[in-house]
Structure formats: structure tokens, C-alpha cells
Amino acid sequence: MSFRTTADYVEDVSPGGGALPPRAWYAASDAKSLSLNGRWRFRLSATADAEDDTFAEPGHDTGDWAEVTVPGHWVLQGHGAPIYTNHLYPFPVDPPRVPTENPTGDHVRHFDLPADWPADGGAVLRFDGVESCARVWLNGTGIGEFKGSRLPHEFAVGHLLRPAGNVLAVRVHQWSAGSYLEDQDQWWLPGIFRDVTLLHRPAGCVPDFFVHASYDHAGGEGTLQVDSGTDGRVTVPELDLDLATGESATVPVEPWTAETPRLYDGVLATEGERVPLRIGFRTVQLSDGLIKVNGKAVLFKGVNRHEWHPERGRALDPETMREDVLLMKRHNINAVRTSHYPPHPAFLDLCDELGLWVIDECDLETHGFTEQGWRDNPVDDDRWTPALLDRAARMVERDKNHPSVVMWSLGNEAGTGRGLTAMAEWIRGRDSSRLIHYEGDIDCRDTDVYSRMYAAHAEVERIGRGLDGGTHKRRALPFIQCEYAHAMGNGPGGLADYQRLFESYERLQGGFVWEWIDHGIRHPELGYAYGGDFGEELHDGNFVCDGLLFPDRTPSPGLAEYKKVIEPVGFDGDGPGGTVRVTNKQDFADLSALAFEWSYQVEGETAESGSLAVPPLAPGASAEVKLPEPPAPHPDGGETQWTVRAVLAADTAWAPRGHVVAWGQFPVTARRAPAVAATARPVRGADRITLGPAAFDARTGALLSIGAVAVRDLRLDVWRAPTDNDNGASWQDDVRHGPLWRRLGLHRMRHRLDAVEEAGDALTVRTRVAPAAREFGLATVYRWTSDGTRLRLTVSVVPEGDWTVPLPRLGVRFALQAADEVRWFGGGPGEAYPDTRAASMTGRWRSTVDALQTPYVRPQENGARAGVRWAELGGLRVEGDPEFWLTARRWTTEQLDAARHPTDLAPGDAVWVNLDHGHHGIGSQSCGPGPLPRYFLRAEPAEFSFVFTETG
């Protein structure tokens, strides 16, 4: 075939030329295949026209070229650098033109055919993903060029193959007209990042096939029909089916759902090929204004998933994909939106096998055009419509046989326009068995669901109640939050409040947390790099690190919180009455797969435990279950509670027997506040005041020691290193507390000493805490008393002046010379804040100071433990009245605030301890709404106490 100039095909708005029509993907058949993954020769040029095409000739010497691994991105293998932008195009916006500075990677792979490669038939060369534009030669002959980075492209190459000495050459351009359609919030990473495979196509093979497997919930029967481009037969031994292609049959079956992912193994056999099938019978409908599968409304408890690996970028291996799905299942997640492109097709196989609802999203986003009011947006320009339709077709045809896919999404943040309507019409004509989603279609002209991003709780409730207005069509449609609860840094907050709304209003069918994983790139000096760490001209900082997993796939506290909030079993306990109400929150499965356990805790330690008899409740059903008689009361009248757990009764494909699925706790007897009789009196010396076990500076009243434990710098603290959610996003109109706190000076509070008073049994220190340049402050009184052994501190705080903002935190901070192990009775094992504490389980916990830290990719406030009754560290025992929030770390809050990466934090000569009476909520304002008002830490009069005892 003839080629146009490089500039023509790179900047052409068409999807390319030479590729075969798209078709269904399958992992394997009995036809031969050859993986061309591995080490390829590589040459990088600065522009698209820097080198000629002679490199594609079989005799060209590439001996002095570098090597790269395919699948892979060359910028992650030492050639150039990644670029991160959220929505800004990192090149001038002049569609379809791209810069002359266009990094271009020439790739060469030499290969021989296996000895048993058939001599007859044809062959197809398949690329599963190349960013962003590629031109391909085989044995010196050009076979085509293509765009559509996250989509498959196949080429007929049988006539060009040789038994040995084949030369495959691929020229990849980082920028092309296709880049304007791929402005997703992620790293720009050029390269051949998915598999390259050579497929033998024998005579009479399967060119394409479509599995139609519907389910009639009323009759319990499935209807199967497999359409094939070549006539053949379909056999499903378990169902005793043997059908001609195109023929249908209806038989009793077990349906496929995300909760019960029943698959039937079958075979499609034609004259030349046998293709294995994994068939799931299910029907997706829009009925009664709801998304229904198999006749039942579903509640999505989902995540948005970008493909990511901290070293390989979007080049994922099968083990990593399986790890993702297993982690999702183990954390009660039941749905995935493939933001913002179709995933590697093997991922969908795993969703079929293990059970996840999928919104399959097209490889389309033009978000950068918002900077010019969507002028020249390709989705409203007819010249680009063929490229849009090509992307829609490649998604649908590739993924049409997956029962897990219940919705097609037209793309993300691409505005509106005629091209999107054309995509929706084409998809409906090709596959009417699924619904269509697109968040940007606010009037739902082309879509079957009303979808929003980051709607605040109040608006979601209005939508649930049908008070949101909009077009008549939209008011009759179900609602989902395709993105909510922005999981950037510490957070997201407010998950439990959203979930209560989703479970209260039928129209609200759940949502998808943004997002699954932090896109940090492993870096030898920084730990994990984010935007700006590679010297990008434009970047969006750590906005690329906004996931429920850290880059190494360690679950964040946010994922633990989400697991708890969306757990499929609800517990509502009446501790003193000895009963618990158990509710099955699943849509399809009963509780027969679960076993239930109870335990009875006294002062946080389990005194007794056993199994709990819970009937196999149907979906949505509840039952009152009697708990055993509690043990005899604690002789000291200690705090007691029940804990009930639902665990897997047997090993499953995604977790072992005993895996905790859900839990609840219910108090029986309440805690008694610590009491200290004020019997000791302060004694003044030359430079010190002693009170019981404590010593104070005689001039300032500052605490110096408790017994042999040195203590310094104890004072009121209101500052926290702002979280990403405190800081908010620059485009938001709502008050962003982090920047406001800093502007008002809450990070540099001054402490004025007003008086040190010794009166009777107390040492009282009066201070005023306030920022420079402001008239408001906090009148703070520290009152110390002791019984001779224990030391009690009572802190009284009264705001002065006009406080227009909530406080970040309110408590005391001090330094200990040494501390390592930490023991506490309270919430754990992980961190929690006022609107992120659903997963905080009350008990006795143990940690090291280092393990208390949460290693967010950008350092920020972290590590608080909630509801702490007492804690022991550094030779001290601290009891709270009331319960308190505990934080301990080897650096100050100011050092934490100044750090850009965890590697900036060097342990000092002390451990800094915060005992907090209160914290401001976390919220989701790094992209969504801030904390709900009930989680504000308002500047109000407060009094709280701590009792200190030396532990020896």
C-alpha cells in the first residue's frame, strides 16, 4: 500500500488505514499464535520526520540501537520523561496540528515462525494498545497506520510472513491528532504498552462472533444464541446444548451476577478453529426508572480504575490485573468504571470470572477544550465523527461477549456534540442488550442513566427525592455518581453519609469512587514521583495520586473505610438487650456463604467468643438474632461491648475461609472517666515547681518532666499539615479551608504567657494563643492537679474575636525524647478522622511510632487514631476525659507541612505527640465537596482533660 507523508497521517483526523474491521477478543483458541512481546530494538527521535523509513527494511542494521521491553513505555525505560496533566493539553491547542517537537520511537522486532506454524491459511498481527499513533511495516512492506491508543488494531499479514528472519518495524509518535481525543487525567506515556501477537487464521476460522445469553428471571431460563461470521456449532456440555451458530435455545440456567458470577464453559467450533466460550446468562434493562439486572435493581459500590503500575505504567501483566480484582472483591467493591478507556481485555475476563459489574468506557476525552469554552471540540465537528465511531466500534466489538459489561460509556469529559450522538446511535444499533452512559449528557438526550460527578450530599438527596428538576426524560431515569469521593491523600471523607443516601432512595443506584490507585512513579530519590518531578512545562502536581491504593497496591485507610461503608451485611445492635439485627444488603445472594461470630470485650480485650446462628437471609431480608448472655460484670466496672463479624464460611476464588466481610460493635456498659483526687500541692523551688510526679519551669509554668520522663514544649495546638482535601481545588468556588487557614496564620500561632498561678492544689497557667496580624485568638488555661502519683491536665479554651473559620484541630502537643512502641485502647487499627471513622474498630491495639504513619505520596496530616481511652508510649500512660485523638510522629507538624515527598521527612531527636480534643472533618474537596457542616470543628468554648502516669 502507498503512504502519505508523515505529517499527513499523524495529523489526519481519521482513525488510520489498513487495519481489519474490529472483532471480539478472546484469550486463546486452538489456532496457533505467537507472542511478540519481549525485547525490541529502539531508536528515539525528537521529531516525527527526523529519520527516514529505511529502518523498516529487513537488512537494516540496528545493532547499535537501544533496547526496550514491549509491552512498555519508552519514557519509563530511560528515554525521555513522562508528563502529567489533569486536563490541559501539554502542547498548543490547534486541532488537528501537533508540535514539531514530537518524540518518535522506532521499534524493531526480529522473529522466526515456530517450526509447527501451519503453512496454509492466513495470519493476523494484533496490537492491543499503542500510544498515540503508529505506522507498521512487516518485512519492509507498509501495512498501515492507526490511532486509538487503548484499542486493538489488527492487520492481515499472512502474505508477508517468512519461516525465518521476519522483521516487524513500528514507528510510534507521542503526539498525533488522536491526542486531542485522549486528554484523560493521567500521565502521557508513549509506547507499545499492550501485547503484540501474531495469530494464525486457518481456512474456515472464526472471524468474529457474538454471544447472546439472556436470562428470564420469571421462568429461571436462559436463552443462548451465538452468531458467527463462519458457520459452525456451539456446544455447552453442562447444559447439554449442541446448536448451530445463529440458532437459539432456551434452557434452565443459573444466572450470572456480580455476586454470583456463574459461568458455563462452551466451545464455538467451525471448520478451521475451536474457540472456548465462558457464557454468563444475564439481562440488563431500564425498567420502572431503574437499572435492573435479571429483574432486580442493582446498587453499584464501585471504583474508577485507571490501569497503573508504578514501574511499568499502563503496561500491566496478568498477575497485577488479578491482584486488582482480588483486592476489589476483598474490600466489598462490586463494580468498576474503566476510566477512561477500555482496559486490557484480560481484565474483563477476570471481572466475568470473579464477579464485578463493569461500565466499559470508550477511549475518548477532550477535556482541554474547556479552556476555550469548548470551541473547536472534536465531538461537535463532523470531520472527527469517523474517528469517534471507530473508537466506539472497537470497544463494543472487542468486549461484547463479557457478561460483566452492563453499560457502554461514550467517554468522559468531552463536552457535548453530534459525534457523541452518532456514537450512541451506532452502539444501540449494534448492541441493544446494554445501557448507555455518558456523564456529560446532562439532559440525557443520548443516555439511559442520569450520571453526575461529585454532587454534594444535599444535591444527591434532592435527586433521590425527585426534586432535581431537569428534562422530563431525565427525571424518569436512575441516578449514579460516576465519580464521587475523591480519594486524594487523606480521605475521602463523607463516604458513610453518601452510602446512607444510596440505601435510602431507590433512584440512587450508587456510585464509583475516584479512583482505584495512586499513579505514582517509582523514583530512586523521591519514593514515588508525581507531576512536576520530571521538569514538565505544565503539570498538575500530585493530582495524579488520588487513589484508594498506594502506588505499590498497599490499601490506603480510605479503602478500609470504603470496605466498611459498603459491606454487604448490616448489623444494628442492642448491646444491653443482647440482640442484633442482621440485614442482607446484597441484591442477589443470600447469606449462606457466610459464617457469623461474636465476641465480648472487656476494656478492649476479648473475654469470650463463639459462633452466632444467623439464618441464610434472602437479599434485603433482616432477622433479630439473640446474643449469648454476657459474662459477669467486670469487678472494676470496666467498659464492655459486643463485636459481631460476618466471615467467609469456606474458601472462595477471591479470599480464604475466615476472611472478614462485615462487622459491627455495640456497647454494653459505658466507660468511666478517669478520676484524680487533687491531694498534692505545687511546691516552688528556685527554678522549678513540683506537683506530684511532675516538674515545671518556675517562670513559664512549662511542663519539664513526669517522673523520669522528660517532656518539652507542651502547648495548645490548632494546626495540621493541610490535606489535599483541606487545600481543595483551584477551580472551586466553595471555601477551601486549607488555604484560608494558612492565610489567617493558623500555622504560625503565637503563645503569650499571661500568668503562672499556684493556688491551693493546682498549678494554673494562663495564655493567649493567636496568629500575628490578626485580632482573634484563643484564651487558653492549663490547670494541673495531682494525687501524688498521677498528673491531671485540664485545658480550657475560649475563643476571642471574630472566628470565621473552623479550626484544623484542637488539643495539646508535646515532645518526648524517646518512644517507639505505642499501645492504646480505642479506635484502630488504622487512622481515622471525624468523617472517615466508620472502619475504626474499638479495641486494644499495638504499633510502633513509625507504623502509625500513613505514607501518602504527598505528605500531609495523617495517622490519627480515634476514640482513644488511653495510650502508652515513651514511658507515659495518658488517659483522656473525654476520649481523644492520638497522633505520634518523629517530626513536627511544620516539618510534615513543608515536605513534598516522604523522603523529605527525617526523624528528629524527639517524638511529637498530639492529644486532640477535636479534628476538622476531611471531606472530598480535592475535587468534590468539603466536609459536611456537622464535621466542622468550630471555634467554641471547650474543656478537656488528660491524666498522665509514668509507666516505669
mmCIF file of N, CA and C in Angstrom, residues 379 385 388-389 410 416-428 436 441 445-446:
data_model
loop_
_atom_site.group_PDB
_atom_site.id
_atom_site.type_symbol
_atom_site.label_atom_id
_atom_site.label_comp_id
_atom_site.label_asym_id
_atom_site.label_seq_id
_atom_site.Cartn_x
_atom_site.Cartn_y
_atom_site.Cartn_z
ATOM 1 N N VAL A 379 -15.791 16.503 19.281
ATOM 2 C CA VAL A 379 -17.020 15.718 19.308
ATOM 3 C C VAL A 379 -18.201 16.484 18.719
ATOM 4 N N THR A 385 -16.063 12.695 13.336
ATOM 5 C CA THR A 385 -17.025 11.645 13.665
ATOM 6 C C THR A 385 -16.567 10.249 13.249
ATOM 7 N N LEU A 388 -14.495 8.952 16.014
ATOM 8 C CA LEU A 388 -15.300 8.622 17.196
ATOM 9 C C LEU A 388 -16.032 7.306 17.004
ATOM 10 N N LEU A 389 -16.603 7.115 15.841
ATOM 11 C CA LEU A 389 -17.330 5.871 15.573
ATOM 12 C C LEU A 389 -16.375 4.684 15.561
ATOM 13 N N LEU A 410 -19.794 6.401 26.587
ATOM 14 C CA LEU A 410 -19.306 7.036 25.363
ATOM 15 C C LEU A 410 -17.936 7.678 25.552
ATOM 16 N N THR A 416 -20.279 18.159 24.723
ATOM 17 C CA THR A 416 -21.435 17.584 24.021
ATOM 18 C C THR A 416 -21.281 17.857 22.535
ATOM 19 N N GLY A 417 -21.999 17.056 21.746
ATOM 20 C CA GLY A 417 -21.928 17.302 20.320
ATOM 21 C C GLY A 417 -22.479 16.166 19.492
ATOM 22 N N ARG A 418 -22.516 16.425 18.189
ATOM 23 C CA ARG A 418 -23.134 15.492 17.242
ATOM 24 C C ARG A 418 -22.387 14.161 17.203
ATOM 25 N N GLY A 419 -21.082 14.206 17.392
ATOM 26 C CA GLY A 419 -20.319 12.972 17.341
ATOM 27 C C GLY A 419 -20.716 11.992 18.424
ATOM 28 N N LEU A 420 -21.019 12.495 19.625
ATOM 29 C CA LEU A 420 -21.460 11.629 20.713
ATOM 30 C C LEU A 420 -22.809 11.000 20.398
ATOM 31 N N THR A 421 -23.695 11.786 19.802
ATOM 32 C CA THR A 421 -24.998 11.244 19.398
ATOM 33 C C THR A 421 -24.816 10.131 18.361
ATOM 34 N N ALA A 422 -23.909 10.348 17.421
ATOM 35 C CA ALA A 422 -23.655 9.315 16.411
ATOM 36 C C ALA A 422 -23.120 8.044 17.055
ATOM 37 N N MET A 423 -22.250 8.191 18.054
ATOM 38 C CA MET A 423 -21.728 7.015 18.753
ATOM 39 C C MET A 423 -22.855 6.265 19.449
ATOM 40 N N ALA A 424 -23.721 7.016 20.154
ATOM 41 C CA ALA A 424 -24.819 6.367 20.869
ATOM 42 C C ALA A 424 -25.743 5.634 19.903
ATOM 43 N N GLU A 425 -26.038 6.247 18.785
ATOM 44 C CA GLU A 425 -26.933 5.607 17.820
ATOM 45 C C GLU A 425 -26.289 4.350 17.250
ATOM 46 N N TRP A 426 -24.997 4.400 16.959
ATOM 47 C CA TRP A 426 -24.337 3.209 16.411
ATOM 48 C C TRP A 426 -24.336 2.088 17.437
ATOM 49 N N ILE A 427 -24.025 2.405 18.685
ATOM 50 C CA ILE A 427 -23.960 1.366 19.716
ATOM 51 C C ILE A 427 -25.327 0.726 19.904
ATOM 52 N N ARG A 428 -26.380 1.535 19.943
ATOM 53 C CA ARG A 428 -27.721 0.960 20.115
ATOM 54 C C ARG A 428 -28.077 0.043 18.946
ATOM 55 N N ILE A 436 -26.579 2.747 27.939
ATOM 56 C CA ILE A 436 -25.557 3.700 27.503
ATOM 57 C C ILE A 436 -25.395 4.783 28.558
ATOM 58 N N ASP A 441 -23.739 14.277 29.243
ATOM 59 C CA ASP A 441 -25.059 14.462 28.617
ATOM 60 C C ASP A 441 -26.059 14.824 29.712
ATOM 61 N N ARG A 445 -30.037 13.137 26.665
ATOM 62 C CA ARG A 445 -30.575 13.001 25.310
ATOM 63 C C ARG A 445 -30.171 11.676 24.680
ATOM 64 N N ASP A 446 -28.905 11.278 24.905
ATOM 65 C CA ASP A 446 -28.379 10.077 24.275
ATOM 66 C C ASP A 446 -28.179 8.923 25.244
#
